[in-house]
CSV table of C-alpha atoms in Angstrom, one decimal:
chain,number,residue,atom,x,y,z
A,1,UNK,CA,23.8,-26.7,-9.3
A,2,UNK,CA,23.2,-25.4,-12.6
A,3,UNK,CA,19.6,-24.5,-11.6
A,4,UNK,CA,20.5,-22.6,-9.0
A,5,UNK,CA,23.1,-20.7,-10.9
A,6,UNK,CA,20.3,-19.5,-12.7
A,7,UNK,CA,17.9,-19.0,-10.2
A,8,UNK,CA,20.6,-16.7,-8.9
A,9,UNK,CA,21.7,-14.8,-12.2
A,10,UNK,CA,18.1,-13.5,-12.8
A,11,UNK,CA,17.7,-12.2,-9.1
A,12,UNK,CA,18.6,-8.6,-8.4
A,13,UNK,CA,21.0,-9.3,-5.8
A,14,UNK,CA,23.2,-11.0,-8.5
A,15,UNK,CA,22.5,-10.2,-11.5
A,16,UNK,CA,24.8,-7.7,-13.3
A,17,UNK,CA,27.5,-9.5,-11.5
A,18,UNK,CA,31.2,-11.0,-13.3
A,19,UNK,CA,30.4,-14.7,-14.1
A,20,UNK,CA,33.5,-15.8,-12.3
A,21,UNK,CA,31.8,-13.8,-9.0
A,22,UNK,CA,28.4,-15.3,-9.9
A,23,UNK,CA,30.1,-18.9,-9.7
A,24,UNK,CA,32.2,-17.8,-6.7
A,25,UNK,CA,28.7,-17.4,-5.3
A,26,UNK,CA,27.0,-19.9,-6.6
A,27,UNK,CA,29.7,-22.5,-4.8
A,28,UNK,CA,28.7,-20.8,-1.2
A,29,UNK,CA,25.1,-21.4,-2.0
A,30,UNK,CA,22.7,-24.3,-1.0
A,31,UNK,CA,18.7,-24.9,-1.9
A,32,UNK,CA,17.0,-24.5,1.8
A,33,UNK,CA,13.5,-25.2,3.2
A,34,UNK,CA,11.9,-23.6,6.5
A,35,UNK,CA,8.3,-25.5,7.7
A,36,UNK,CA,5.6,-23.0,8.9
A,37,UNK,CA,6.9,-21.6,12.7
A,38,UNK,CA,10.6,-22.7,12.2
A,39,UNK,CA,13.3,-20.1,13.1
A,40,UNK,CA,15.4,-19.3,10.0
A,41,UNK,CA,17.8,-18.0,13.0
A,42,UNK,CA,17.7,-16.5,16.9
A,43,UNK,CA,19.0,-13.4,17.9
A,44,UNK,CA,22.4,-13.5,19.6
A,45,UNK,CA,23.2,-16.7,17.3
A,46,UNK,CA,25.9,-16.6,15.2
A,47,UNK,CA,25.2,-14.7,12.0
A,48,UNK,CA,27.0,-17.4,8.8
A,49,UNK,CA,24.6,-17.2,6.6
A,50,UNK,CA,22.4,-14.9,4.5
A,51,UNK,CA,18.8,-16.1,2.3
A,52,UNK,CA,17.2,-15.0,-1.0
A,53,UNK,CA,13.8,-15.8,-0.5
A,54,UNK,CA,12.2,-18.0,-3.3
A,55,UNK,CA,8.6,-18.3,-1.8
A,56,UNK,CA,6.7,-18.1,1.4
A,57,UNK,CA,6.7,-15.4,4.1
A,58,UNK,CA,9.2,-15.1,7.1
A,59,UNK,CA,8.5,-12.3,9.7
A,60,UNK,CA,11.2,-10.7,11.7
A,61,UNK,CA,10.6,-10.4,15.4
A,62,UNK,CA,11.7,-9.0,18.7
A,63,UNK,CA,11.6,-11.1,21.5
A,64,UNK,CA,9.7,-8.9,24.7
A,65,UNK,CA,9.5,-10.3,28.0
A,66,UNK,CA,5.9,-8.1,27.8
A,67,UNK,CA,4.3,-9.1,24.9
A,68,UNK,CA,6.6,-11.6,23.7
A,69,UNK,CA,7.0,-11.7,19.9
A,70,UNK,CA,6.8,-8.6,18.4
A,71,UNK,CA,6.8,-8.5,14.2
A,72,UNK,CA,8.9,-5.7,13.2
A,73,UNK,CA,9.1,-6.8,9.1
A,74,UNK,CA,7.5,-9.8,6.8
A,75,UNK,CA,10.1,-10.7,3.8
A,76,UNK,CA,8.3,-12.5,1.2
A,77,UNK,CA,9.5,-13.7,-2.6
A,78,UNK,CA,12.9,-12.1,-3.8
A,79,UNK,CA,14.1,-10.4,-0.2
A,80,UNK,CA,17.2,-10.9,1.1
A,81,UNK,CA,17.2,-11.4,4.8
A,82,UNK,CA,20.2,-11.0,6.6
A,83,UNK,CA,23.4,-8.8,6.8
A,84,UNK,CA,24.9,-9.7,10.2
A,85,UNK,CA,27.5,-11.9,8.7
A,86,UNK,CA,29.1,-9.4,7.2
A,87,UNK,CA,29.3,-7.1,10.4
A,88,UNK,CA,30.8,-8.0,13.3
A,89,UNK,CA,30.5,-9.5,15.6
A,90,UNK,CA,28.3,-11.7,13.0
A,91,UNK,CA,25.7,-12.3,15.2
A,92,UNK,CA,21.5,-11.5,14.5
A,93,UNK,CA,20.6,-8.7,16.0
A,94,UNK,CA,16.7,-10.4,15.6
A,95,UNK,CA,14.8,-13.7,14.9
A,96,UNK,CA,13.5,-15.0,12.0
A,97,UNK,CA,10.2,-17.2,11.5
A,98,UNK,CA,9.0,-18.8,8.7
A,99,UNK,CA,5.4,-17.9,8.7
A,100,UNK,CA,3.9,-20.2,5.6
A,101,UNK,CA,6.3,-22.9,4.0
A,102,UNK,CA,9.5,-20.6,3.0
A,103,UNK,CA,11.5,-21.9,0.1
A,104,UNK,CA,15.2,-19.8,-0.1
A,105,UNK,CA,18.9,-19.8,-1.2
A,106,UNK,CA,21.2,-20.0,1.8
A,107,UNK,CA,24.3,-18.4,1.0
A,108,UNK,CA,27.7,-19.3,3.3
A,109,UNK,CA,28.5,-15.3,5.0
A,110,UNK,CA,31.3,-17.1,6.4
A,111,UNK,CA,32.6,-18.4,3.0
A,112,UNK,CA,31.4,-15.1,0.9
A,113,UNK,CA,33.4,-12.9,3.7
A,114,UNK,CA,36.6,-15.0,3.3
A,115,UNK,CA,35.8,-14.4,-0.6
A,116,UNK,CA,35.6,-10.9,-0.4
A,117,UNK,CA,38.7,-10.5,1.7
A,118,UNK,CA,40.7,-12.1,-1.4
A,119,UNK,CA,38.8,-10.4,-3.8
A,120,UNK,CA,38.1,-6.6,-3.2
A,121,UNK,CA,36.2,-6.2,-6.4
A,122,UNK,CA,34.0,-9.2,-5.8
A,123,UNK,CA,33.4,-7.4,-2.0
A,124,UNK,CA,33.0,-3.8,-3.5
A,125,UNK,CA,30.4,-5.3,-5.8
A,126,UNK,CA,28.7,-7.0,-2.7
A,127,UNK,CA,28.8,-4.1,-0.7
A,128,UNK,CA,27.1,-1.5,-3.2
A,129,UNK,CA,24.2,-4.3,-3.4
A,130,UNK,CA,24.1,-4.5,0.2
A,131,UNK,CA,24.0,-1.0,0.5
A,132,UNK,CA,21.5,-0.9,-1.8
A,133,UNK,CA,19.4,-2.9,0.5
A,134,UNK,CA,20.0,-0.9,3.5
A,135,UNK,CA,18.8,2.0,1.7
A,136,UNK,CA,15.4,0.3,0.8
A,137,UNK,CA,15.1,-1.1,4.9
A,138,UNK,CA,16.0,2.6,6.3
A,139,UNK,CA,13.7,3.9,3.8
A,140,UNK,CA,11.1,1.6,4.6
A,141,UNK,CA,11.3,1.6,8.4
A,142,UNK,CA,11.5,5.4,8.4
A,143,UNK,CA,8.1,5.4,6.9
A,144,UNK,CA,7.1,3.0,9.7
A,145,UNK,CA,8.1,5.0,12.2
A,146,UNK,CA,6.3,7.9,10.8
A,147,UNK,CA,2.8,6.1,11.5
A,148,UNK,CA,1.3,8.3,8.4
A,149,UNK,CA,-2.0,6.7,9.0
A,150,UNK,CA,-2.4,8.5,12.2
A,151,UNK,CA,-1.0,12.3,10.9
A,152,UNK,CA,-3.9,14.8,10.5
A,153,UNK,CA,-3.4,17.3,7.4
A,154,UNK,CA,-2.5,20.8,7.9
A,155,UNK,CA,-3.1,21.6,4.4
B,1,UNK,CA,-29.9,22.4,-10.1
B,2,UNK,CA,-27.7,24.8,-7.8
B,3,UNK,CA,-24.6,23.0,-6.9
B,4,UNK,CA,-24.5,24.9,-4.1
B,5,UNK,CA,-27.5,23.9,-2.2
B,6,UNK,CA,-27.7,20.5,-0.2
B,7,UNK,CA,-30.7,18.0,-0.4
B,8,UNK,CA,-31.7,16.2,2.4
B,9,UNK,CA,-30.9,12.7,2.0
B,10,UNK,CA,-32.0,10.0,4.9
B,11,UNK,CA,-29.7,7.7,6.2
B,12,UNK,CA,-30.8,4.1,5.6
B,13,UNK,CA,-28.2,2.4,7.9
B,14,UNK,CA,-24.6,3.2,10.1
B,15,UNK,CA,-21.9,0.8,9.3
B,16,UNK,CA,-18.9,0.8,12.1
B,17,UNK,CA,-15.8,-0.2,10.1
B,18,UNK,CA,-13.3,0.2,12.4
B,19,UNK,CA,-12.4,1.7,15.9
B,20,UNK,CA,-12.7,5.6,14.4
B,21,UNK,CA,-14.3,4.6,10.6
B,22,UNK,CA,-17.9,4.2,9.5
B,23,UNK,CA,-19.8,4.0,6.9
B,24,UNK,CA,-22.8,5.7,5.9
B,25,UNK,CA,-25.8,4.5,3.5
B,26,UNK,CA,-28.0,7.3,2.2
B,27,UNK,CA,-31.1,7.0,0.3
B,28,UNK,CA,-31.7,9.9,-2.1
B,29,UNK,CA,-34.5,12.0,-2.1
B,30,UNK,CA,-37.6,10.6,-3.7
B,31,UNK,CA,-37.6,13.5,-6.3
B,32,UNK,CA,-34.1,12.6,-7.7
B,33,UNK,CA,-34.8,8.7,-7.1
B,34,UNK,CA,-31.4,7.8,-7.8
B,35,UNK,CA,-27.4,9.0,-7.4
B,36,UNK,CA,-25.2,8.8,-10.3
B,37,UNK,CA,-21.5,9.6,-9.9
B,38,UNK,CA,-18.3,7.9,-11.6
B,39,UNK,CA,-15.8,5.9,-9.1
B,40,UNK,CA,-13.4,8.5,-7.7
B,41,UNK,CA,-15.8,11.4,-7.4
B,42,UNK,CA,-17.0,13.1,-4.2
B,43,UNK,CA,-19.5,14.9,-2.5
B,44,UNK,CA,-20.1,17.9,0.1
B,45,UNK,CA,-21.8,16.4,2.7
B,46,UNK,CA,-23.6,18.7,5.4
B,47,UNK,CA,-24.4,18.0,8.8
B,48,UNK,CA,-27.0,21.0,9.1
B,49,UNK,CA,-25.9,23.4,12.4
B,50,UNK,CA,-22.3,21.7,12.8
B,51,UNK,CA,-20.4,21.8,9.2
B,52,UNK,CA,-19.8,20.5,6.0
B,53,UNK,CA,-17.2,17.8,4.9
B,54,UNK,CA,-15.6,16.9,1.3
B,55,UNK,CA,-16.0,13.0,1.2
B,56,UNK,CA,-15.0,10.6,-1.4
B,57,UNK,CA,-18.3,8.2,-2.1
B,58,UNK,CA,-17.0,4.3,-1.6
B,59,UNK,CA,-20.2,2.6,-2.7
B,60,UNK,CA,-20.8,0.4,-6.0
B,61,UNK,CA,-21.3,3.2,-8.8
B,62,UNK,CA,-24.1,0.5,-10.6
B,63,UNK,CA,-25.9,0.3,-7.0
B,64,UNK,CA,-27.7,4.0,-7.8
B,65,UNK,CA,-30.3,3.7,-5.6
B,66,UNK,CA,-28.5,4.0,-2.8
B,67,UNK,CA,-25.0,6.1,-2.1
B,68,UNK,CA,-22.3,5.2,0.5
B,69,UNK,CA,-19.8,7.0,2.1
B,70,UNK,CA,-17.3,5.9,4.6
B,71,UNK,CA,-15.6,8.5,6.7
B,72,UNK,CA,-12.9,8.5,9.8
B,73,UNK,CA,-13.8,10.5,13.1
B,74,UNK,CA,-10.8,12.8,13.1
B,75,UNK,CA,-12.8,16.5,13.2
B,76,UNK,CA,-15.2,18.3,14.2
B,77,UNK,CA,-17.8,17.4,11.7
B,78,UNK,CA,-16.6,13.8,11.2
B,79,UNK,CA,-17.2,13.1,15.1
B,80,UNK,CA,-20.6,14.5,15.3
B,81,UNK,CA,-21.3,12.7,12.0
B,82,UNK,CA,-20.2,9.7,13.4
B,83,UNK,CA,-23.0,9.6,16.2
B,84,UNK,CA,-25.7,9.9,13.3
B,85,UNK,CA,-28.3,7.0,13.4
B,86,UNK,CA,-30.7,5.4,10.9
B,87,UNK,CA,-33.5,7.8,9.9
B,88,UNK,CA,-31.3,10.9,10.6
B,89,UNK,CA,-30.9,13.3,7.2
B,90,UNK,CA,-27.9,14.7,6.2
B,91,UNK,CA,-27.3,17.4,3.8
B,92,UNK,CA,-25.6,16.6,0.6
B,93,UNK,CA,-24.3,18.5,-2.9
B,94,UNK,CA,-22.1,16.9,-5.7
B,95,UNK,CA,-21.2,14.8,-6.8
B,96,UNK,CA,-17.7,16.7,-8.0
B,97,UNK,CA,-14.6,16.3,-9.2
B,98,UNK,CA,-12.7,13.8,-11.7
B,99,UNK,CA,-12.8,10.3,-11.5
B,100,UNK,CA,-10.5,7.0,-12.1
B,101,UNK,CA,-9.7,6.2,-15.2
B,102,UNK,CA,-11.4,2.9,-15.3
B,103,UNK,CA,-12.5,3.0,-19.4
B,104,UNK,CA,-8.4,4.6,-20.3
B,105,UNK,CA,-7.2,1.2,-18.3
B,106,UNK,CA,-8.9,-1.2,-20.7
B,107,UNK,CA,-6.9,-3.8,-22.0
B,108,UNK,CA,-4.0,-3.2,-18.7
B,109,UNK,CA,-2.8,-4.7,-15.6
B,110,UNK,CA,-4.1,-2.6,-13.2
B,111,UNK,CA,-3.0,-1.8,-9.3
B,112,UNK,CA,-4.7,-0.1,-7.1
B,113,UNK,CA,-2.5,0.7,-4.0
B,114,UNK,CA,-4.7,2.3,-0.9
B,115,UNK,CA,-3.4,3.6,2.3
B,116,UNK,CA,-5.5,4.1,5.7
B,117,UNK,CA,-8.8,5.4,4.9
B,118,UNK,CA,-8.0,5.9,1.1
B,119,UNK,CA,-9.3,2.6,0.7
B,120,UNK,CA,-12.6,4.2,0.4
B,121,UNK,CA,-12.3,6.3,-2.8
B,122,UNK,CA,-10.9,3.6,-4.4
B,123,UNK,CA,-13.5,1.1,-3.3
B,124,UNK,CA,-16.3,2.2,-6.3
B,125,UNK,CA,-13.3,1.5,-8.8
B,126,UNK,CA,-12.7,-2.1,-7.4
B,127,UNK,CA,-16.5,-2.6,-8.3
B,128,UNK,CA,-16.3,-1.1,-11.3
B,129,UNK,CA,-13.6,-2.9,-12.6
B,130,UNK,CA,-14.7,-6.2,-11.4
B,131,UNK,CA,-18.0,-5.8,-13.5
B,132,UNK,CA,-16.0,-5.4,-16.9
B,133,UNK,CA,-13.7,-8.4,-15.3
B,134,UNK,CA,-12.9,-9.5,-18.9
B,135,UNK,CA,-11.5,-6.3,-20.0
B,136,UNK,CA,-8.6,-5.6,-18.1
B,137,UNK,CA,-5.2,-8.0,-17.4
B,138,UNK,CA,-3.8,-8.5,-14.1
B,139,UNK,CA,-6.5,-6.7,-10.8
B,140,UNK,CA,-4.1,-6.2,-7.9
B,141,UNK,CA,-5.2,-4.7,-4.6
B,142,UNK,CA,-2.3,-3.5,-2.5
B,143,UNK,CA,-3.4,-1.7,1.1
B,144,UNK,CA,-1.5,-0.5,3.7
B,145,UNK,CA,-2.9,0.3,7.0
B,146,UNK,CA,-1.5,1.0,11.0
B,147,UNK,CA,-2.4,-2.1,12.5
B,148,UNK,CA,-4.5,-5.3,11.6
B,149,UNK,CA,-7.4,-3.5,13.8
B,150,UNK,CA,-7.4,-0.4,11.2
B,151,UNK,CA,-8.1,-2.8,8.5
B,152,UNK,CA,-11.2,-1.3,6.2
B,153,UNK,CA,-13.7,-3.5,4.9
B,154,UNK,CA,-12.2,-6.4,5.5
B,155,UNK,CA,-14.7,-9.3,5.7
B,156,UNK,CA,-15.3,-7.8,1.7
B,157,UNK,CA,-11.5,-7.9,1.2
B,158,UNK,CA,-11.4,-11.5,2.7
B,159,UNK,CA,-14.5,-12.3,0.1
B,160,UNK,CA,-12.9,-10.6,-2.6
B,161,UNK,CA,-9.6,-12.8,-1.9
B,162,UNK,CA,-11.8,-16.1,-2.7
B,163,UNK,CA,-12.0,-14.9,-6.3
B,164,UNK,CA,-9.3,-16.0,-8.1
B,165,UNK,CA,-9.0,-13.2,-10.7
B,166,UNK,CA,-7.9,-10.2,-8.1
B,167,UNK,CA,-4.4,-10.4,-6.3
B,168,UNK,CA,-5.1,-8.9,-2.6
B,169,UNK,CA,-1.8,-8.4,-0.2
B,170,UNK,CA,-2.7,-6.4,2.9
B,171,UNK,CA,0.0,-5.1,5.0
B,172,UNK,CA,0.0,-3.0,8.5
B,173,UNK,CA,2.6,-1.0,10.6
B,174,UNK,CA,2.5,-2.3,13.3
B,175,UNK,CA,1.3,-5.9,14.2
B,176,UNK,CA,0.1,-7.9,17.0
B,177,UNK,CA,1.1,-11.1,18.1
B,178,UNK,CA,-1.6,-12.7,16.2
B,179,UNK,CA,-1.8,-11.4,13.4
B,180,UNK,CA,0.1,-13.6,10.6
B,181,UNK,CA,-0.1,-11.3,7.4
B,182,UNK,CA,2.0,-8.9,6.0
B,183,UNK,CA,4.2,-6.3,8.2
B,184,UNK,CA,5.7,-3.3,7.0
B,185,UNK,CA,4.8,-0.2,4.6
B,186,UNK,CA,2.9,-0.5,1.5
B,187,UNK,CA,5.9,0.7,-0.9
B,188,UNK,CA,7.5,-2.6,0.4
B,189,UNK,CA,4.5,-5.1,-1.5
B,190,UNK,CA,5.6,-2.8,-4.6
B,191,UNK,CA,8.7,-4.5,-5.8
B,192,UNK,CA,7.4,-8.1,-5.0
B,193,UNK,CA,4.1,-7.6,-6.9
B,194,UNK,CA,3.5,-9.9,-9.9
B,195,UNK,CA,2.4,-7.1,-12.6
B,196,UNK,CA,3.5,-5.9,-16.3
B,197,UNK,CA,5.5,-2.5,-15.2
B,198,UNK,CA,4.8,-1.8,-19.5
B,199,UNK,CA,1.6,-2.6,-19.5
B,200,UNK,CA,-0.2,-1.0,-16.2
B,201,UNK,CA,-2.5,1.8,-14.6
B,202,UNK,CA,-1.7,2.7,-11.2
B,203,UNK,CA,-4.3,3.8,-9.1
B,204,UNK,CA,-3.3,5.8,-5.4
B,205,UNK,CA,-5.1,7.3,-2.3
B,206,UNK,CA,-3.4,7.7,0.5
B,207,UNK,CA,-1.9,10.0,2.8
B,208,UNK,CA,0.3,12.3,0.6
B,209,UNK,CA,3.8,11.0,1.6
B,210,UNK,CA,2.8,7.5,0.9
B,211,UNK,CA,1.4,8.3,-2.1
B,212,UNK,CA,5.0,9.8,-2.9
B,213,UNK,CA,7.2,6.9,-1.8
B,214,UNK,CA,4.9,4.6,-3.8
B,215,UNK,CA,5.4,6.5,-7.0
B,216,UNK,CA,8.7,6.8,-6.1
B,217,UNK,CA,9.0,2.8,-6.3
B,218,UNK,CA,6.6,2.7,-8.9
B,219,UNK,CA,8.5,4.4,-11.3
B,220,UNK,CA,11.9,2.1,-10.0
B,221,UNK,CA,9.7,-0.7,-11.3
B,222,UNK,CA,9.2,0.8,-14.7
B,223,UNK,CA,5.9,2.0,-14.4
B,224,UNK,CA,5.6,5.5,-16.8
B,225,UNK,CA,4.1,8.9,-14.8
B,226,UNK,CA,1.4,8.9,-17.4
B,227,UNK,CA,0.1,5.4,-16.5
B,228,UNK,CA,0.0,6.4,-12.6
B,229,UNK,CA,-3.1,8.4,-11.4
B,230,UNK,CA,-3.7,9.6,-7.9
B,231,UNK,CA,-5.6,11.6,-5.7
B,232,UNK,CA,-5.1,14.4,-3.7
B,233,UNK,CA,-7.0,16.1,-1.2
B,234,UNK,CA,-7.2,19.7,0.0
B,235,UNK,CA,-9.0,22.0,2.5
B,236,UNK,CA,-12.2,21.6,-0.1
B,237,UNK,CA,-15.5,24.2,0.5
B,238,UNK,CA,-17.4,25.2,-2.5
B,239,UNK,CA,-16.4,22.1,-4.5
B,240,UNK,CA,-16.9,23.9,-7.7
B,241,UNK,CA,-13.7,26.0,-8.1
B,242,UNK,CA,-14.8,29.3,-6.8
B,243,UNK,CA,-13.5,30.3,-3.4
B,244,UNK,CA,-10.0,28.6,-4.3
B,245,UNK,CA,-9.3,26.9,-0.9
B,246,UNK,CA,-8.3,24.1,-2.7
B,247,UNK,CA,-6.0,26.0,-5.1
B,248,UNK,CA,-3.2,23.4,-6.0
B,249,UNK,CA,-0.9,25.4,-8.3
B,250,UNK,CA,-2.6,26.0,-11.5
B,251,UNK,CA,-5.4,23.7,-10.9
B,252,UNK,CA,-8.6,23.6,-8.2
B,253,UNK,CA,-8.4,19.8,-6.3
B,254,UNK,CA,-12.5,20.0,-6.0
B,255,UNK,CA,-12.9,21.2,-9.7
B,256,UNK,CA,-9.0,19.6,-12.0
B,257,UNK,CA,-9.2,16.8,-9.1
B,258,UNK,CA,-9.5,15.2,-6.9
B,259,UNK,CA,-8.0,12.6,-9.6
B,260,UNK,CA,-5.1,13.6,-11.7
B,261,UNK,CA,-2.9,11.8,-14.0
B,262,UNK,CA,0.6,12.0,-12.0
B,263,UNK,CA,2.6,13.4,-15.5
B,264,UNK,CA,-0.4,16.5,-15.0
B,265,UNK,CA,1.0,17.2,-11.4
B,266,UNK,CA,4.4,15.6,-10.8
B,267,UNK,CA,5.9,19.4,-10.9
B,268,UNK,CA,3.5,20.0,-7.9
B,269,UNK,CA,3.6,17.1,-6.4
B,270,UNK,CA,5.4,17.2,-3.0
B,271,UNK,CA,6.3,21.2,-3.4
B,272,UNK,CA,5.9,22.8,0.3
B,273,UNK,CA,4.0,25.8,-0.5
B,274,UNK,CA,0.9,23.8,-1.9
């Protein structure tokens, strides 16, 4: 345990954090491995946990009846996947496959949630992180969606 | 000689890259022998009765016999250039402009972060820098294009990957089922990328708003303006800083540019009016 109370102090998501909220953490997480083509989670499941990914690539898809699987995202080393336990109904919005081997932190959303409730400040800091996150994705996707590979210059 | 007449080069052999790129391998006239030009630079290239095109020159800047560009079919010159053949000539002045700072990186992890087609200007640098191997820390290649099919050069990305002393992480927009690499924007492979923020030149070309998130996350990594380099592109046409088409604040792109130091621009960078 005391490993990955480190592993979890020198990540982003963490770090900064009051040590009594690091070990509040630490006690809802859990060391987990994914084989290549194993769902991390399937949309429409119920969203308890969240990951810190330590190594390996997981892609987030869309399920089509079309073209099947669509890959909207890969997460690789040091992304967080998931935020769907924190917003009800807690339930992922998409799947997630582990494309290569995927080493990652499970943390209990279930466990963290009840945490916060009791804790505000433990659940404020959680939140700005969170947020943080959400920023980056937005950000991100918005740049997606902009398909700037394909704009001609009217400079 | 007049910088602003073309020689006649003849084109040795058409490369199709992708759907709408292609690369073009000119041999220079036999009374200049040879084409010298510094990784980064670029030439006018004329295709005699249509127009003439600014174009960044991708091949290896040791390889003089011979120079390369690779271009994308988007205009009017660029589509009749791309249904050129082997023994057709093409006009061609330069080469112009600044060029990376390969020599200032010495002793650096360096990244070179390409989007779309501006793989190409940085390609001459990636040879470059892999023939002085020795001098420089880290290599890390990070290119971002629309969809696995858009991928340029990629059987000599997918050779350069077997050396183990360059990092290469290719992502796309927008994947098909089969493709099992990377997904999303470039910025993304930023934060996850295994180099000294302290210690590192940053090299861009891309379309301009990449260019801007990507120094934007950069700079959250800890990488300092002056250590970031990029380059910009304008409506170019004399290339040598006289008609002032490519007038970018106090600076000419063909002339100041088409590399700049990001500290040199940053107050320009991104303004509307430019």
């Amino acid at each position: 345990m005391e490993s990955l109370e480190r592993i979890l102090q020198e990540h982003s998501f963490v770090k900064d954090l009051a040590t009594e909220h690091i070990q509040l953490i630490v006690g809802c997480a859990k060391n987990v491995i994914f084989e290549p083509e194993k769902f991390l989670f399937k949309e429409d499941e119920e969203a308890s946990e969240f990951y810190i990914i330590r190594s390996g690539k997981v892609a987030l898809e869309i399920y089509t009846p079309e073209y099947g699987p669509i890959t909207i995202q890969t997460l690789g080393e040091g992304d967080v996947l998931g935020w769907s336990w924190l917003i009800p109904p807690y339930e992922w919005r998409f799947d997630a496959r582990a494309v290569e081997f995927t080493r990652a932190i499970a943390l209990d959303g279930k466990c963290l949630r009840g945490k916060c409730e009791h804790d505000p400040k433990l659940g404020y800091e959680l939140m700005k992180r969170l947020a943080n996150l959400f920023e980056q994705r937005l950000y991100a996707m918005r740049l997606q969606l902009l398909d700037i590979y394909n704009l001609r210059s009217t400079k | 000689m007049d910088a602003m007449i073309p020689q006649s080069y003849r084109i040795q052999r058409v490369i199709k890259e992708t759907h709408d790129t292609f690369t073009l391998e000119l041999k220079p006239p036999d009374h200049l022998g040879q084409f010298i030009f510094n990784a980064g630079q670029f030439n006018m290239l004329y295709l005699f009765g249509v127009g003439e095109v600014p174009i960044s020159i991708s091949g290896d800047p040791s390889k003089t016999e011979t120079l390369t560009h690779t271009l994308r079919a988007v205009g009017t010159v660029t589509k009749q250039m791309s249904k050129l053949k082997k023994g057709d000539w093409i006009g061609v002045r330069g080469p112009f402009g600044s060029h990376w700072p390969v020599k200032e990186s010495i002793g650096n992890d360096v990244v070179i972060i390409a989007g779309g087609i501006g793989l190409a200007p940085l390609r001459p640098t990636i040879y470059k820098i892999l023939s002085m191997r020795q001098q420089f820390g880290k290599i890390i290649l990070l290119y971002g294009t629309r969809t696995p099919a858009d991928i340029l050069f990629r059987r000599e990305l997918e050779k350069l990957r077997s050396r183990l002393d360059i990092d290469i992480y290719v992502t796309v927009d927008h994947a098909t089922p089969v493709w099992k690499g990377n997904v999303g924007v470039v910025t993304t492979l930023i934060q996850r990328s295994p180099f000294d923020p302290f210690n590192t030149t940053a090299m861009i070309c891309g379309p301009e708003i990449m260019m801007r998130y990507t120094i934007s996350e950069l700079t959250k990594r800890g990488v300092k303006s002056e250590n970031i380099f990029v380059s910009m592109e304008r409506n170019m046409k004399c290339a040598v800083g006289f008609c002032g088409h490519c007038q970018y604040g106090t600076k000419f792109i063909c002339k100041d540019g088409p590399v700049f130091n990001y500290e040199q621009i940053k107050k320009l960078f991104g303004k509307r009016e430019l």
